[in-house]
GROMACS .gro file of C-alpha atoms in nm:
model
  376
    1MET     CA    1   0.740  -2.487   1.311
    2ILE     CA    2   0.599  -2.201   1.474
    3LEU     CA    3   0.845  -1.891   1.462
    4ASP     CA    4   0.857  -1.655   1.763
    5HIS     CA    5   0.606  -1.362   1.669
    6ARG     CA    6   0.322  -1.203   1.899
    7TRP     CA    7   0.046  -1.291   1.626
    8LEU     CA    8   0.152  -1.656   1.611
    9SER     CA    9   0.135  -1.723   1.932
   10ASP     CA   10  -0.090  -1.917   2.166
   11ASP     CA   11  -0.100  -1.617   2.413
   12GLU     CA   12  -0.244  -1.395   2.145
   13ILE     CA   13  -0.469  -1.615   2.002
   14ASN     CA   14  -0.610  -1.704   2.326
   15ARG     CA   15  -0.670  -1.332   2.390
   16SER     CA   16  -0.828  -1.298   2.058
   17LYS     CA   17  -1.057  -1.591   2.159
   18ASP     CA   18  -1.120  -1.388   2.515
   19ARG     CA   19  -1.197  -1.083   2.314
   20ALA     CA   20  -1.438  -1.274   2.062
   21ARG     CA   21  -1.632  -1.402   2.372
   22ALA     CA   22  -1.669  -1.072   2.516
   23LYS     CA   23  -1.832  -0.944   2.181
   24ALA     CA   24  -2.041  -1.295   2.142
   25ALA     CA   25  -2.353  -1.115   2.293
   26GLU     CA   26  -2.331  -0.784   2.067
   27GLN     CA   27  -2.480  -0.771   1.726
   28GLN     CA   28  -2.241  -0.893   1.492
   29PRO     CA   29  -2.198  -0.735   1.122
   30HIS     CA   30  -2.103  -1.060   1.008
   31ARG     CA   31  -1.963  -0.864   0.694
   32HIS     CA   32  -1.568  -1.050   0.654
   33HIS     CA   33  -1.335  -0.887   0.415
   34VAL     CA   34  -1.099  -1.113   0.227
   35VAL     CA   35  -0.911  -0.821   0.116
   36PRO     CA   36  -0.816  -0.611   0.425
   37GLN     CA   37  -1.005  -0.261   0.419
   38MET     CA   38  -0.682  -0.111   0.545
   39TYR     CA   39  -0.474  -0.278   0.248
   40LEU     CA   40  -0.704  -0.144  -0.010
   41ARG     CA   41  -0.742   0.220   0.135
   42ARG     CA   42  -0.353   0.242   0.037
   43TRP     CA   43  -0.495   0.309  -0.329
   44ARG     CA   44  -0.729   0.572  -0.238
   45PRO     CA   45  -0.628   0.927  -0.358
   46GLU     CA   46  -0.532   1.190  -0.114
   47SER     CA   47  -0.739   1.442  -0.219
   48GLY     CA   48  -1.011   1.519  -0.481
   49PRO     CA   49  -1.395   1.399  -0.560
   50GLU     CA   50  -1.244   1.020  -0.522
   51LYS     CA   51  -1.065   1.051  -0.180
   52LYS     CA   52  -1.223   0.779  -0.041
   53ARG     CA   53  -1.266   0.552  -0.329
   54VAL     CA   54  -1.068   0.286  -0.503
   55LEU     CA   55  -1.151   0.166  -0.861
   56ARG     CA   56  -1.282  -0.174  -0.882
   57THR     CA   57  -1.269  -0.332  -1.218
   58HIS     CA   58  -1.422  -0.686  -1.314
   59VAL     CA   59  -1.127  -0.836  -1.475
   60ASP     CA   60  -1.350  -1.069  -1.739
   61SER     CA   61  -1.608  -0.820  -1.816
   62GLY     CA   62  -1.424  -0.507  -1.796
   63GLU     CA   63  -1.705  -0.330  -1.564
   64ALA     CA   64  -1.546  -0.055  -1.351
   65GLU     CA   65  -1.699   0.116  -1.037
   66SER     CA   66  -1.547   0.351  -0.779
   67ARG     CA   67  -1.616   0.229  -0.442
   68ASN     CA   68  -1.554   0.223  -0.071
   69PRO     CA   69  -1.307   0.003   0.014
   70ASP     CA   70  -1.569  -0.097   0.311
   71SER     CA   71  -1.824  -0.228   0.072
   72ILE     CA   72  -1.600  -0.435  -0.147
   73GLU     CA   73  -1.451  -0.779  -0.134
   74TRP     CA   74  -1.647  -0.941   0.150
   75GLU     CA   75  -1.852  -1.254   0.242
   76PRO     CA   76  -2.115  -1.301   0.493
   77ASP     CA   77  -1.970  -1.504   0.763
   78PHE     CA   78  -1.654  -1.616   0.580
   79TYR     CA   79  -1.441  -1.663   0.904
   80GLN     CA   80  -1.727  -1.788   1.086
   81MET     CA   81  -1.583  -2.118   1.300
   82SER     CA   82  -1.925  -2.296   1.416
   83ALA     CA   83  -2.046  -2.640   1.400
   84ASP     CA   84  -2.270  -2.887   1.573
   85ASP     CA   85  -1.993  -3.058   1.767
   86ILE     CA   86  -1.747  -2.717   1.812
   87ASP     CA   87  -1.800  -2.577   2.163
   88PRO     CA   88  -1.884  -2.208   2.143
   89VAL     CA   89  -1.722  -2.111   2.444
   90ALA     CA   90  -1.400  -2.299   2.413
   91THR     CA   91  -1.384  -2.213   2.016
   92PRO     CA   92  -1.568  -1.882   1.998
   93GLU     CA   93  -1.694  -1.864   1.656
   94MET     CA   94  -1.557  -1.513   1.533
   95TRP     CA   95  -1.193  -1.550   1.718
   96PHE     CA   96  -1.033  -1.573   1.393
   97GLU     CA   97  -1.206  -1.260   1.267
   98GLU     CA   98  -1.136  -1.112   1.576
   99HIS     CA   99  -0.739  -1.205   1.553
  100MET     CA  100  -0.697  -1.083   1.184
  101ALA     CA  101  -0.823  -0.746   1.300
  102ARG     CA  102  -0.574  -0.705   1.539
  103VAL     CA  103  -0.302  -0.819   1.300
  104GLU     CA  104  -0.416  -0.578   1.064
  105ASN     CA  105  -0.353  -0.294   1.309
  106ASP     CA  106  -0.022  -0.372   1.342
  107ALA     CA  107   0.006  -0.464   0.982
  108ALA     CA  108  -0.093  -0.091   0.867
  109TRP     CA  109   0.204   0.048   1.026
  110TRP     CA  110   0.465  -0.248   0.886
  111LEU     CA  111   0.346  -0.122   0.521
  112ARG     CA  112   0.417   0.244   0.586
  113LYS     CA  113   0.722   0.191   0.741
  114VAL     CA  114   0.845  -0.058   0.438
  115SER     CA  115   0.747   0.164   0.187
  116GLU     CA  116   0.963   0.448   0.327
  117ARG     CA  117   1.275   0.220   0.291
  118ARG     CA  118   1.528   0.275   0.021
  119VAL     CA  119   1.473   0.023  -0.260
  120GLY     CA  120   1.639  -0.297  -0.279
  121ARG     CA  121   1.714  -0.588  -0.054
  122LEU     CA  122   1.554  -0.561   0.301
  123HIS     CA  123   1.788  -0.704   0.582
  124ASP     CA  124   1.586  -0.640   0.864
  125LYS     CA  125   1.467  -0.947   1.027
  126LYS     CA  126   1.204  -0.800   1.252
  127LEU     CA  127   1.025  -0.617   0.983
  128ILE     CA  128   1.059  -0.933   0.726
  129LEU     CA  129   0.893  -1.150   0.974
  130ASP     CA  130   0.664  -0.895   1.069
  131LEU     CA  131   0.589  -0.888   0.667
  132ALA     CA  132   0.566  -1.251   0.638
  133VAL     CA  133   0.286  -1.270   0.898
  134PHE     CA  134   0.062  -1.056   0.719
  135ILE     CA  135   0.163  -1.156   0.364
  136GLY     CA  136   0.157  -1.518   0.465
  137LEU     CA  137  -0.187  -1.466   0.621
  138GLN     CA  138  -0.351  -1.279   0.326
  139SER     CA  139  -0.228  -1.588   0.102
  140GLN     CA  140  -0.458  -1.823   0.345
  141ARG     CA  141  -0.759  -1.600   0.393
  142SER     CA  142  -0.843  -1.534   0.048
  143ARG     CA  143  -1.116  -1.685  -0.173
  144ARG     CA  144  -0.852  -1.900  -0.368
  145SER     CA  145  -0.741  -2.040  -0.084
  146ARG     CA  146  -1.070  -2.127   0.075
  147GLN     CA  147  -1.127  -2.345  -0.247
  148MET     CA  148  -0.815  -2.519  -0.222
  149GLU     CA  149  -0.890  -2.623   0.152
  150VAL     CA  150  -1.235  -2.716   0.039
  151ASN     CA  151  -1.107  -2.959  -0.249
  152ILE     CA  152  -0.864  -3.084  -0.028
  153ASP     CA  153  -1.115  -3.163   0.229
  154ALA     CA  154  -1.337  -3.337  -0.022
  155ALA     CA  155  -1.032  -3.494  -0.183
  156ILE     CA  156  -0.933  -3.706   0.107
  157GLU     CA  157  -1.289  -3.826   0.123
  158ARG     CA  158  -1.269  -3.936  -0.228
  159PHE     CA  159  -0.899  -4.040  -0.287
  160GLY     CA  160  -0.809  -4.186   0.085
  161VAL     CA  161  -0.529  -4.079   0.284
  162PRO     CA  162  -0.236  -4.293   0.141
  163GLU     CA  163  -0.303  -4.150  -0.225
  164VAL     CA  164  -0.319  -3.788  -0.117
  165VAL     CA  165  -0.013  -3.797   0.080
  166SER     CA  166   0.187  -3.961  -0.156
  167GLU     CA  167   0.142  -3.652  -0.384
  168PRO     CA  168   0.459  -3.479  -0.417
  169ASP     CA  169   0.300  -3.132  -0.331
  170MET     CA  170   0.096  -3.253  -0.065
  171LEU     CA  171   0.402  -3.430   0.111
  172GLN     CA  172   0.596  -3.125   0.102
  173ARG     CA  173   0.336  -2.951   0.275
  174LEU     CA  174   0.279  -3.182   0.515
  175CYS     CA  175   0.652  -3.228   0.622
  176LEU     CA  176   0.665  -2.861   0.663
  177MET     CA  177   0.361  -2.853   0.889
  178GLU     CA  178   0.488  -3.132   1.077
  179GLY     CA  179   0.828  -3.005   1.117
  180VAL     CA  180   0.971  -3.313   0.926
  181ARG     CA  181   1.275  -3.281   0.703
  182TYR     CA  182   1.193  -3.448   0.344
  183VAL     CA  183   1.511  -3.683   0.253
  184PRO     CA  184   1.434  -3.851  -0.126
  185SER     CA  185   1.622  -4.161  -0.029
  186GLN     CA  186   1.331  -4.195   0.289
  187HIS     CA  187   1.035  -4.099   0.029
  188GLU     CA  188   0.825  -4.419   0.108
  189GLU     CA  189   0.893  -4.398   0.505
  190ILE     CA  190   0.794  -4.045   0.534
  191VAL     CA  191   0.489  -4.112   0.320
  192ARG     CA  192   0.394  -4.379   0.562
  193ARG     CA  193   0.469  -4.148   0.883
  194MET     CA  194   0.254  -3.884   0.707
  195ALA     CA  195  -0.027  -4.102   0.634
  196ARG     CA  196  -0.051  -4.209   0.964
  197LYS     CA  197  -0.024  -3.883   1.102
  198LEU     CA  198  -0.315  -3.753   0.886
  199ALA     CA  199  -0.557  -4.055   0.952
  200ARG     CA  200  -0.513  -3.994   1.349
  201ARG     CA  201  -0.525  -3.612   1.303
  202THR     CA  202  -0.737  -3.446   1.582
  203ARG     CA  203  -1.015  -3.242   1.363
  204ILE     CA  204  -1.181  -2.970   1.506
  205SER     CA  205  -1.500  -3.072   1.370
  206LYS     CA  206  -1.650  -3.416   1.233
  207ALA     CA  207  -2.016  -3.282   1.218
  208PRO     CA  208  -2.182  -3.263   0.848
  209ASN     CA  209  -2.201  -2.883   0.886
  210GLY     CA  210  -1.829  -2.853   1.016
  211ALA     CA  211  -1.675  -2.841   0.658
  212ALA     CA  212  -1.610  -2.465   0.683
  213ALA     CA  213  -1.457  -2.493   1.050
  214ARG     CA  214  -1.241  -2.740   0.950
  215ILE     CA  215  -1.126  -2.582   0.650
  216LEU     CA  216  -1.046  -2.241   0.825
  217ASN     CA  217  -0.889  -2.442   1.100
  218SER     CA  218  -0.626  -2.591   0.865
  219SER     CA  219  -0.555  -2.267   0.665
  220ILE     CA  220  -0.468  -2.139   1.015
  221GLN     CA  221  -0.223  -2.419   1.105
  222VAL     CA  222  -0.078  -2.391   0.757
  223TRP     CA  223  -0.019  -2.001   0.826
  224ARG     CA  224   0.129  -2.053   1.151
  225GLY     CA  225   0.328  -2.365   1.076
  226ALA     CA  226   0.411  -2.384   0.749
  227VAL     CA  227   0.361  -2.030   0.541
  228VAL     CA  228   0.513  -1.778   0.781
  229PRO     CA  229   0.848  -1.989   0.841
  230ARG     CA  230   0.893  -2.066   0.476
  231LEU     CA  231   0.856  -1.676   0.383
  232ALA     CA  232   1.087  -1.563   0.659
  233THR     CA  233   1.349  -1.820   0.651
  234SER     CA  234   1.422  -1.930   0.314
  235ARG     CA  235   1.355  -1.633   0.099
  236SER     CA  236   1.495  -1.294   0.036
  237TRP     CA  237   1.321  -0.977   0.060
  238TRP     CA  238   1.335  -0.678  -0.163
  239LEU     CA  239   1.129  -0.342  -0.200
  240LEU     CA  240   1.075  -0.228  -0.555
  241SER     CA  241   0.950   0.119  -0.657
  242THR     CA  242   0.775   0.272  -0.965
  243GLU     CA  243   0.714   0.615  -1.093
  244ALA     CA  244   0.396   0.455  -1.315
  245PRO     CA  245   0.098   0.338  -1.097
  246LEU     CA  246   0.055  -0.046  -0.993
  247ALA     CA  247  -0.261  -0.215  -0.944
  248THR     CA  248  -0.365  -0.481  -0.705
  249CYS     CA  249  -0.629  -0.728  -0.684
  250ASP     CA  250  -0.866  -0.965  -0.484
  251GLU     CA  251  -0.563  -1.262  -0.469
  252PRO     CA  252  -0.265  -1.002  -0.424
  253VAL     CA  253  -0.008  -1.272  -0.338
  254ILE     CA  254   0.107  -1.333  -0.700
  255TYR     CA  255   0.331  -1.637  -0.757
  256LEU     CA  256   0.557  -1.605  -1.055
  257GLY     CA  257   0.828  -1.814  -1.278
  258SER     CA  258   0.729  -2.170  -1.227
  259LYS     CA  259   0.883  -2.434  -1.455
  260ARG     CA  260   0.554  -2.513  -1.467
  261LYS     CA  261   0.344  -2.390  -1.765
  262ARG     CA  262   0.089  -2.112  -1.700
  263ASN     CA  263  -0.180  -2.382  -1.752
  264ASP     CA  264  -0.089  -2.584  -1.474
  265PRO     CA  265  -0.280  -2.496  -1.127
  266GLN     CA  266   0.022  -2.629  -0.945
  267ALA     CA  267   0.231  -2.322  -1.092
  268TYR     CA  268   0.057  -2.097  -0.866
  269THR     CA  269   0.182  -2.235  -0.515
  270MET     CA  270   0.453  -2.092  -0.273
  271ASP     CA  271   0.662  -2.412  -0.328
  272ASN     CA  272   0.671  -2.410  -0.715
  273ALA     CA  273   0.714  -2.035  -0.770
  274PRO     CA  274   1.052  -1.908  -0.743
  275LEU     CA  275   0.919  -1.541  -0.701
  276ILE     CA  276   0.640  -1.364  -0.509
  277LEU     CA  277   0.500  -1.034  -0.567
  278PHE     CA  278   0.293  -0.830  -0.337
  279PRO     CA  279   0.194  -0.490  -0.423
  280ILE     CA  280   0.181  -0.252  -0.131
  281ASP     CA  281   0.069   0.061  -0.250
  282PRO     CA  282   0.030   0.247  -0.625
  283HIS     CA  283   0.418   0.280  -0.610
  284HIS     CA  284   0.555   0.008  -0.421
  285ALA     CA  285   0.580  -0.376  -0.424
  286ILE     CA  286   0.752  -0.624  -0.217
  287ALA     CA  287   0.937  -0.915  -0.421
  288ILE     CA  288   1.001  -1.222  -0.231
  289ALA     CA  289   1.223  -1.441  -0.402
  290ASP     CA  290   1.372  -1.801  -0.354
  291ARG     CA  291   1.743  -1.792  -0.255
  292ILE     CA  292   1.837  -2.072  -0.484
  293ARG     CA  293   1.621  -2.003  -0.800
  294CYS     CA  294   1.562  -1.663  -0.801
  295ARG     CA  295   1.833  -1.360  -0.797
  296PRO     CA  296   1.666  -1.018  -0.817
  297SER     CA  297   1.894  -0.734  -0.955
  298GLY     CA  298   1.851  -0.379  -0.983
  299PRO     CA  299   1.735  -0.136  -1.090
  300PHE     CA  300   1.485  -0.158  -0.829
  301GLU     CA  301   1.301   0.140  -0.943
  302LEU     CA  302   1.094  -0.009  -1.216
  303GLY     CA  303   1.065   0.118  -1.562
  304THR     CA  304   0.749   0.111  -1.762
  305ASP     CA  305   0.796  -0.237  -1.926
  306ASP     CA  306   0.824  -0.408  -1.562
  307VAL     CA  307   0.536  -0.202  -1.439
  308ASN     CA  308   0.306  -0.302  -1.764
  309SER     CA  309   0.427  -0.685  -1.699
  310THR     CA  310   0.354  -0.663  -1.297
  311ASN     CA  311   0.029  -0.498  -1.351
  312PHE     CA  312  -0.071  -0.781  -1.637
  313GLU     CA  313   0.036  -1.051  -1.346
  314VAL     CA  314  -0.193  -0.868  -1.095
  315ALA     CA  315  -0.473  -0.905  -1.368
  316ALA     CA  316  -0.360  -1.256  -1.398
  317ALA     CA  317  -0.375  -1.353  -1.039
  318SER     CA  318  -0.717  -1.200  -0.971
  319LEU     CA  319  -1.020  -1.439  -0.923
  320GLN     CA  320  -1.259  -1.162  -1.027
  321HIS     CA  321  -1.159  -0.790  -0.938
  322MET     CA  322  -0.856  -0.561  -1.006
  323PHE     CA  323  -0.806  -0.245  -0.791
  324GLU     CA  324  -0.631   0.084  -0.898
  325ARG     CA  325  -0.607   0.420  -0.781
  326PRO     CA  326  -0.905   0.622  -0.978
  327GLY     CA  327  -0.745   0.774  -1.288
  328SER     CA  328  -0.464   0.525  -1.340
  329GLY     CA  329  -0.611   0.396  -1.632
  330ILE     CA  330  -0.462   0.029  -1.564
  331ALA     CA  331  -0.727  -0.223  -1.618
  332GLU     CA  332  -0.872  -0.097  -1.915
  333THR     CA  333  -0.544  -0.161  -2.106
  334ILE     CA  334  -0.548  -0.514  -2.012
  335ARG     CA  335  -0.678  -0.840  -2.141
  336VAL     CA  336  -0.626  -1.156  -1.990
  337PRO     CA  337  -0.815  -1.511  -2.071
  338GLN     CA  338  -1.098  -1.604  -1.852
  339ARG     CA  339  -1.076  -1.850  -1.585
  340SER     CA  340  -1.227  -2.215  -1.707
  341HIS     CA  341  -1.494  -2.354  -1.505
  342ILE     CA  342  -1.405  -2.732  -1.400
  343ASP     CA  343  -1.577  -2.951  -1.176
  344PRO     CA  344  -1.316  -3.083  -0.957
  345SER     CA  345  -1.537  -3.343  -0.890
  346ALA     CA  346  -1.485  -3.499  -1.241
  347SER     CA  347  -1.103  -3.486  -1.192
  348SER     CA  348  -0.913  -3.797  -1.200
  349THR     CA  349  -0.611  -3.726  -0.964
  350PHE     CA  350  -0.583  -3.546  -0.614
  351ALA     CA  351  -0.356  -3.281  -0.791
  352GLU     CA  352  -0.620  -3.206  -1.066
  353TYR     CA  353  -0.910  -3.171  -0.782
  354VAL     CA  354  -0.716  -2.943  -0.530
  355ALA     CA  355  -0.617  -2.645  -0.727
  356PRO     CA  356  -0.889  -2.401  -0.871
  357PRO     CA  357  -0.838  -2.381  -1.253
  358PRO     CA  358  -0.595  -2.120  -1.405
  359ARG     CA  359  -0.648  -1.860  -1.695
  360TRP     CA  360  -0.468  -2.064  -1.946
  361VAL     CA  361  -0.586  -2.416  -2.073
  362SER     CA  362  -0.297  -2.441  -2.324
  363GLU     CA  363   0.059  -2.430  -2.274
  364GLU     CA  364   0.109  -2.108  -2.424
  365GLY     CA  365   0.103  -1.781  -2.283
  366PRO     CA  366   0.340  -1.511  -2.189
  367GLU     CA  367   0.681  -1.529  -2.021
  368TRP     CA  368   0.627  -1.468  -1.649
  369ALA     CA  369   0.719  -1.129  -1.561
  370PHE     CA  370   1.085  -1.111  -1.419
  371GLN     CA  371   1.196  -1.383  -1.593
  372ARG     CA  372   1.530  -1.263  -1.595
  373TRP     CA  373   1.589  -1.318  -1.236
  374ILE     CA  374   1.478  -1.675  -1.246
  375TYR     CA  375   1.741  -1.923  -1.228
  376TRP     CA  376   1.569  -2.305  -1.246
   0.00000   0.00000   0.00000
């Protein structure tokens, strides 16, 4: 299901492709930011010697450095869509990078607008959909999401379509993408139907060098057809404010409150997380709550304990880096376990194969932030 929103529409996607075609002959910088510069700039001081910088801290090593947002969190050609069997005219290789830049221009305004609202529940449906478009996009464009899509692509080859579709989390994801209502009593029939669809799916590329294009195309489809509708229609949205400063990180869509333990990679998914946090500046965050499993309650001006637990979750969610306003002193006070390095090819099940390893390897770990809001 694709909701009616400008940046999800085929018309705007085609315009982005046209703009990418027009720029194809130009020298491209190919510096693709996995965390938008306009987002990180919200952590820059308004004045002083660090005015144009944010403090970046490597969570595992503790190494910290003030940097310009333009110079951090980028990968060369990360959003390039090309392969031997992809027509570069029909599918310009940089069209999605162009499309995201256009979304970000609007998103800068959306974030300013929401940060000026009163704290508590948001009721403006248009603004919620706007934010769902941006936050949903960030959830799919990150390094963690890319690694999951890489693993899914490889796992399909290893385990085969029937076993992949039989996985509950994957089946739910496919049902969302295909607009199919999941009915437990019809589980086996839905598995067979989704297996047929997956086996017959049109892939943007079948070439050996087309994995990146396949993965990126899948992320785009999940963003448009599953993530944004899920965020906008099945969750309530809340604005939180703080006096003490908040940090953010290289994976700023933060999944909290799962019934699963912190050492379960599947705990860190939209379907399993009753609460999603997204910091929007040093003194505001968005809470996106499952309407059944999570009921936020005031005060929504967070005190010191909630700010500290939120910043801990930011550190725990990061792949490598935390970001804060220089002088905040947040990262230097937080310690989280290092992520384990697990070779997915050694996994025995699809679920183990797909998700990047979490920071916890045993069931022990601190209570989720805002656990008082969670109802399982």
